[in-house]
CSV table of C-alpha atoms in Angstrom, one decimal:
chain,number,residue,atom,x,y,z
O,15,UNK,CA,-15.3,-5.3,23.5
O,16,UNK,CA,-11.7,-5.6,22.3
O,17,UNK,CA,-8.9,-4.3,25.0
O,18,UNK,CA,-5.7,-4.3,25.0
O,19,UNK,CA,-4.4,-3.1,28.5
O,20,UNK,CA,-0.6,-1.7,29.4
O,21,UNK,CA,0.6,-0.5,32.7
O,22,UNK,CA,1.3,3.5,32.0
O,23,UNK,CA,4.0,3.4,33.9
O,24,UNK,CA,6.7,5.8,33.9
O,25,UNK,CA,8.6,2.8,34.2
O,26,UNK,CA,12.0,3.8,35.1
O,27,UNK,CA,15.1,1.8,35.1
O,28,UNK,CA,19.1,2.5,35.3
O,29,UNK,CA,21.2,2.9,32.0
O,30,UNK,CA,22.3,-0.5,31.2
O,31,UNK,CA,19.6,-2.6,32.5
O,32,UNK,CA,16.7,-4.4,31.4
O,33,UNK,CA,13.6,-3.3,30.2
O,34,UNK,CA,10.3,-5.1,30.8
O,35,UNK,CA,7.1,-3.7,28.9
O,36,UNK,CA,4.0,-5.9,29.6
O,37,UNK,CA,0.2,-5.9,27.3
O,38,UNK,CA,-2.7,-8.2,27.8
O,39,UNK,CA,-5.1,-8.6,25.8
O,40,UNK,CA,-9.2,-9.5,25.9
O,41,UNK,CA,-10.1,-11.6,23.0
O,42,UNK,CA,-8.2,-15.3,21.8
O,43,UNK,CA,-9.2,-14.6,18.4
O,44,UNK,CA,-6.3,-12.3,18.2
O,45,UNK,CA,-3.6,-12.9,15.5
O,46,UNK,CA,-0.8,-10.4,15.3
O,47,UNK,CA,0.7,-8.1,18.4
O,48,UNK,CA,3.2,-5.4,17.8
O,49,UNK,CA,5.0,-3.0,19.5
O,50,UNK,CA,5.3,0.3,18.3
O,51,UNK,CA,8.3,3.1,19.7
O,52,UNK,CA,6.9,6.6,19.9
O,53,UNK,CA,9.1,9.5,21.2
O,54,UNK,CA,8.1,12.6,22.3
O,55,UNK,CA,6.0,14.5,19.5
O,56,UNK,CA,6.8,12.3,16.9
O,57,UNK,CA,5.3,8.9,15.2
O,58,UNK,CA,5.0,5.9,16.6
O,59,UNK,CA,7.7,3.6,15.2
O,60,UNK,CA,7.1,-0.3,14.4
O,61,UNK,CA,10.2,-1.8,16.5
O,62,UNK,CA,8.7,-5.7,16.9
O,63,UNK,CA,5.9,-7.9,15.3
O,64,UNK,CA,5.2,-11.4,16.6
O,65,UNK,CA,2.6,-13.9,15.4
O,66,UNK,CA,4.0,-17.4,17.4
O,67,UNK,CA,4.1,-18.3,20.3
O,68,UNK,CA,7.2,-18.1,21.9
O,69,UNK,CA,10.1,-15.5,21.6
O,70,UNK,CA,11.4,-13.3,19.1
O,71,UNK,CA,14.8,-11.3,19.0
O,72,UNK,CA,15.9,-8.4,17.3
O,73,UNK,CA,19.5,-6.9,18.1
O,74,UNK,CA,18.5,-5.6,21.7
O,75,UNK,CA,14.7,-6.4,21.8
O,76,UNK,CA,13.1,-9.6,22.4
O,77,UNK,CA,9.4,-10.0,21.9
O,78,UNK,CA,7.7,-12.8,23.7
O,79,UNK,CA,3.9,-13.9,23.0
O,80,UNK,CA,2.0,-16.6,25.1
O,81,UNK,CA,-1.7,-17.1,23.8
O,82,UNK,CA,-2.6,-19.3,26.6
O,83,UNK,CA,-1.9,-16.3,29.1
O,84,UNK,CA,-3.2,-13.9,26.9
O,85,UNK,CA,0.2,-11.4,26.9
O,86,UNK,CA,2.9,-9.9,24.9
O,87,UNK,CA,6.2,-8.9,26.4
O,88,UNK,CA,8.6,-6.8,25.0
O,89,UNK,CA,12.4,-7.2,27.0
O,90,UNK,CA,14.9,-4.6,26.0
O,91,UNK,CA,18.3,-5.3,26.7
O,92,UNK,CA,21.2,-2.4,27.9
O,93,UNK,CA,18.3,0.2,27.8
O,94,UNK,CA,19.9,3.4,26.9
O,95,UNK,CA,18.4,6.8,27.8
O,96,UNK,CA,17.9,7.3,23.8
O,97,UNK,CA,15.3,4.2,24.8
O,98,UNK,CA,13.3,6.4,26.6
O,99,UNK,CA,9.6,6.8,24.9
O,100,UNK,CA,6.1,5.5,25.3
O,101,UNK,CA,6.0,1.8,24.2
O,102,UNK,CA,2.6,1.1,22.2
O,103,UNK,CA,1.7,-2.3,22.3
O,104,UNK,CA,-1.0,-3.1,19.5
O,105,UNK,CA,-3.1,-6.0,18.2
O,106,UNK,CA,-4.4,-7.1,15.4
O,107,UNK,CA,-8.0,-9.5,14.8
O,108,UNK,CA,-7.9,-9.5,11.0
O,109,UNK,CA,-10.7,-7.4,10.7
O,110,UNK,CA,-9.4,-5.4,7.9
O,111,UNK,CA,-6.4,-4.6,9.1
O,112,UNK,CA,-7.5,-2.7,12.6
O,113,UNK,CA,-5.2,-2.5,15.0
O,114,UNK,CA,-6.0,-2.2,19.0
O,115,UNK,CA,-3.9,0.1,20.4
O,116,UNK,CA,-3.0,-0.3,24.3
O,117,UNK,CA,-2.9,3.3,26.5
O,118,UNK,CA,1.2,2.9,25.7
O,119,UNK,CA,3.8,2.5,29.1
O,120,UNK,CA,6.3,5.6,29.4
O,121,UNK,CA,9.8,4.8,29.5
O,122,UNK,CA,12.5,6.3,31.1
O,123,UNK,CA,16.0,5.4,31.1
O,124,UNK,CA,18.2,7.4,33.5
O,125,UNK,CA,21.8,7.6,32.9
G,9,UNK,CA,12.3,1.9,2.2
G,10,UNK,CA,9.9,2.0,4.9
G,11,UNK,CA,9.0,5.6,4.5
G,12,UNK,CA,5.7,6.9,4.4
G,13,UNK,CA,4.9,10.6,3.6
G,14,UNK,CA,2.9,13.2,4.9
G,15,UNK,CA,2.5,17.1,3.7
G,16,UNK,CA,2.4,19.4,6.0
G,17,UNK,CA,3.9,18.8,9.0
G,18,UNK,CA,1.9,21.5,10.5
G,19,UNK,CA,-1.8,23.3,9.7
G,20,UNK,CA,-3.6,25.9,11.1
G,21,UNK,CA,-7.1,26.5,10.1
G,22,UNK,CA,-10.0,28.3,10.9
G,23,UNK,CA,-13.4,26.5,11.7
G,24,UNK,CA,-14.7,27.9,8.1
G,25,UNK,CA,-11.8,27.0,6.2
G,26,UNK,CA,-10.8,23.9,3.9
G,27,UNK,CA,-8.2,21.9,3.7
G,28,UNK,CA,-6.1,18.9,2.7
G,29,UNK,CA,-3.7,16.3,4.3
G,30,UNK,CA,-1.6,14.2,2.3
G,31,UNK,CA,-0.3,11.0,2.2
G,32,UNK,CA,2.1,8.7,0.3
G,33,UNK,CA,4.0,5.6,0.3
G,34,UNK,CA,6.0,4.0,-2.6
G,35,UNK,CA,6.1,0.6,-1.0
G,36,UNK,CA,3.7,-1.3,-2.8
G,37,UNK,CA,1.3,-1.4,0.0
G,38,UNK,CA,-2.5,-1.7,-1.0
G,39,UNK,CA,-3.6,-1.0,2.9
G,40,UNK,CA,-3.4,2.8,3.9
G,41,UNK,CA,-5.2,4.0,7.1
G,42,UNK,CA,-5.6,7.1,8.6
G,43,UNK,CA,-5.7,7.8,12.6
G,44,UNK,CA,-6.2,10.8,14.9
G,45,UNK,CA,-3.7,10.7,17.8
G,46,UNK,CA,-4.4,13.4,20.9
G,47,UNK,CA,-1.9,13.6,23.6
G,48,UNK,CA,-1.1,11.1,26.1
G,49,UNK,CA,-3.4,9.0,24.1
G,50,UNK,CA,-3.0,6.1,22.0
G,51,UNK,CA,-3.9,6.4,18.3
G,52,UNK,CA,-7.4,6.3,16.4
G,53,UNK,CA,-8.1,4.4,13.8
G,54,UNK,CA,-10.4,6.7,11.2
G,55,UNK,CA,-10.3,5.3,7.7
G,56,UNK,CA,-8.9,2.4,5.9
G,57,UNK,CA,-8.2,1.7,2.6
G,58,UNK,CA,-8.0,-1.9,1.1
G,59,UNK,CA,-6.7,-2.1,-3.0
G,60,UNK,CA,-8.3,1.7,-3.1
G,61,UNK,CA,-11.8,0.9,-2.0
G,62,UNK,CA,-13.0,2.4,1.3
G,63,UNK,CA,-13.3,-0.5,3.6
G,64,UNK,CA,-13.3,0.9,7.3
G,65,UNK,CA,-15.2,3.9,8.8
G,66,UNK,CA,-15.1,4.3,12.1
G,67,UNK,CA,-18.2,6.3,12.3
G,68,UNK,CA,-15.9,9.3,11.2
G,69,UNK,CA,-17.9,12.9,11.3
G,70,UNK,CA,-18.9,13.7,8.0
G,71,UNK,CA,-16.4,17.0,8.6
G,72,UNK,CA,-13.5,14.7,7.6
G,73,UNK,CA,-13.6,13.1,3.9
G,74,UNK,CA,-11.3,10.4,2.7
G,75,UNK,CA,-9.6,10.1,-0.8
G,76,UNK,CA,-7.6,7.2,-2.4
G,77,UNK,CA,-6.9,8.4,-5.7
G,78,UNK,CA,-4.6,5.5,-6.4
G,79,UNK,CA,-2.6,3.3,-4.8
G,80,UNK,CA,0.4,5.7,-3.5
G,81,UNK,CA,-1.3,8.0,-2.5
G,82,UNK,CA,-4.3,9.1,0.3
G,83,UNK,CA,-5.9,12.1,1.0
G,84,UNK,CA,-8.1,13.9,4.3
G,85,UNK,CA,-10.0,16.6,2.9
G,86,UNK,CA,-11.3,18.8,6.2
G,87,UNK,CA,-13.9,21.3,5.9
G,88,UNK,CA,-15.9,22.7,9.1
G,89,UNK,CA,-13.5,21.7,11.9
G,90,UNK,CA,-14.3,21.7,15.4
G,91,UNK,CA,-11.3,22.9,18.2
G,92,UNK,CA,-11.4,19.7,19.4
G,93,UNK,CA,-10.4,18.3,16.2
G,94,UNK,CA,-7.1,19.7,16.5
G,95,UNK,CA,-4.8,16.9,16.9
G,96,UNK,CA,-2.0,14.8,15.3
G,97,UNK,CA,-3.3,13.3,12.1
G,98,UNK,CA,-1.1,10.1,11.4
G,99,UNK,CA,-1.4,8.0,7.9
G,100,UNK,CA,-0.2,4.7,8.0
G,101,UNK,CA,0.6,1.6,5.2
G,102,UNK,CA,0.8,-2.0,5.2
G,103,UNK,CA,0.4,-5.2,3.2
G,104,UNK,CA,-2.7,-6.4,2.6
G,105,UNK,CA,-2.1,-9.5,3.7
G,106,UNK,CA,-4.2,-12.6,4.6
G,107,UNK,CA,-4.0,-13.6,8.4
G,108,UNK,CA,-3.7,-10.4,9.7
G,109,UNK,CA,0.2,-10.0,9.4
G,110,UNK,CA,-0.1,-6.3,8.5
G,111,UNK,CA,2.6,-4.7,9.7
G,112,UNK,CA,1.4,-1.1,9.7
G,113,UNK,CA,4.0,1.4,8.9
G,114,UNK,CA,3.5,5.3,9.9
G,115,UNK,CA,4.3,8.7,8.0
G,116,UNK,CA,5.5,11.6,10.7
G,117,UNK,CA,2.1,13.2,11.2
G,118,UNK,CA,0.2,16.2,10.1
G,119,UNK,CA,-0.1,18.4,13.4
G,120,UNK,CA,-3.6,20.6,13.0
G,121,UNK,CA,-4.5,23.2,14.9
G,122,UNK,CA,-8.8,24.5,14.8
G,123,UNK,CA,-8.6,27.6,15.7
């Protein structure tokens, strides 16, 4: 069976620091990872895709994908407390489109 | 624009009643999904939707029917709802694309209450 795994956290960390959000992941054959913002009663909210190995950066966030290891990172920079959410990470097999949600890590950011 | 649309925001029904969610997206996305999302939890994939043609159930309850009627727009007709159903109903869009790089976009939700 498919699993992607996330620590639930709360992770907290100070205003200003950085954020480190962690996902593994069960099966090689996995193509596509993404993380996915989703605040407090509302919808989750693509932030970061990644398909290479390697990193990717996006203003503050930096994505970061090793196959070998089986993980997906996601680094944010200066966390602010309007950061603070649960972090979905999610993968995708190509099996239509289905993506495998992890339990999401709960982020706080105190001020 | 990245916006997907959902109507309403918020439903309360009865276990007898039925009802509609709708979605839409003027993207040009060919991929729409639909996912139950409980609290604390992550969300479920229900349905998906390839070029309008039903191509995932997730061994859905019959209580929940999907409808594509074309390419903008998706539909969850409801009819005989359990409590437990009550949740937040998400619709989502993408690309069908080839190698799995479907980035999957999400409306704000339909919260439903089952009374």
């Amino acid at each position: 069976q498919k699993e992607v795994e996330q620590n639930s956290g709360p992770l907290s960390v100070p205003e200003g620091a950085i954020a480190s959000l962690n996902c593994t992941y069960s099966d090689r054959g996995s193509q596509s990872f993404f993380w996915y913002r989703q605040y407090s009663g509302k919808s989750p909210e693509l932030i970061m895709f990644i398909y290479s190995n390697g990193d990717k950066e996006d203003g503050r966030f930096t994505a970061q994908l090793n196959k070998a290891s089986q993980y997906v990172s996601l680094l944010i920079r200066d966390s602010q407390p309007s950061d603070s959410a649960t972090y979905l990470c999610a993968v995708s097999y190509n099996q239509g489109g289905k993506l495998i949600f992890g339990q999401g890590t709960e982020l706080s950011v105190k001020p | 624009d990245t916006e997907v649309t959902q109507t309403p925001k918020h439903l309360v029904m009865g276990m007898t009643n039925k009802k509609s969610l709708k979605c839409e997206q003027h993207m040009g996305h060919r991929a729409m999904y639909w996912y139950k999302q409980k609290a604390k939890k992550p969300p479920e994939l229900m349905f998906v939707y390839s070029y309008e043609k039903l191509s995932i159930n997730e061994s859905v309850p019959s209580r929940f029917s999907p409808e594509c009627p074309n390419s903008s727009l998706l539909n969850l007709h409801l009819h005989a709802l359990q409590p437990e159903d009550s949740a937040l109903y998400l619709c989502a869009s993408s690309h069908p694309a080839s190698g799995g790089e479907r980035e999957q976009f999400f409306g704000p939700g339909t919260r439903l209450t089952v009374l």
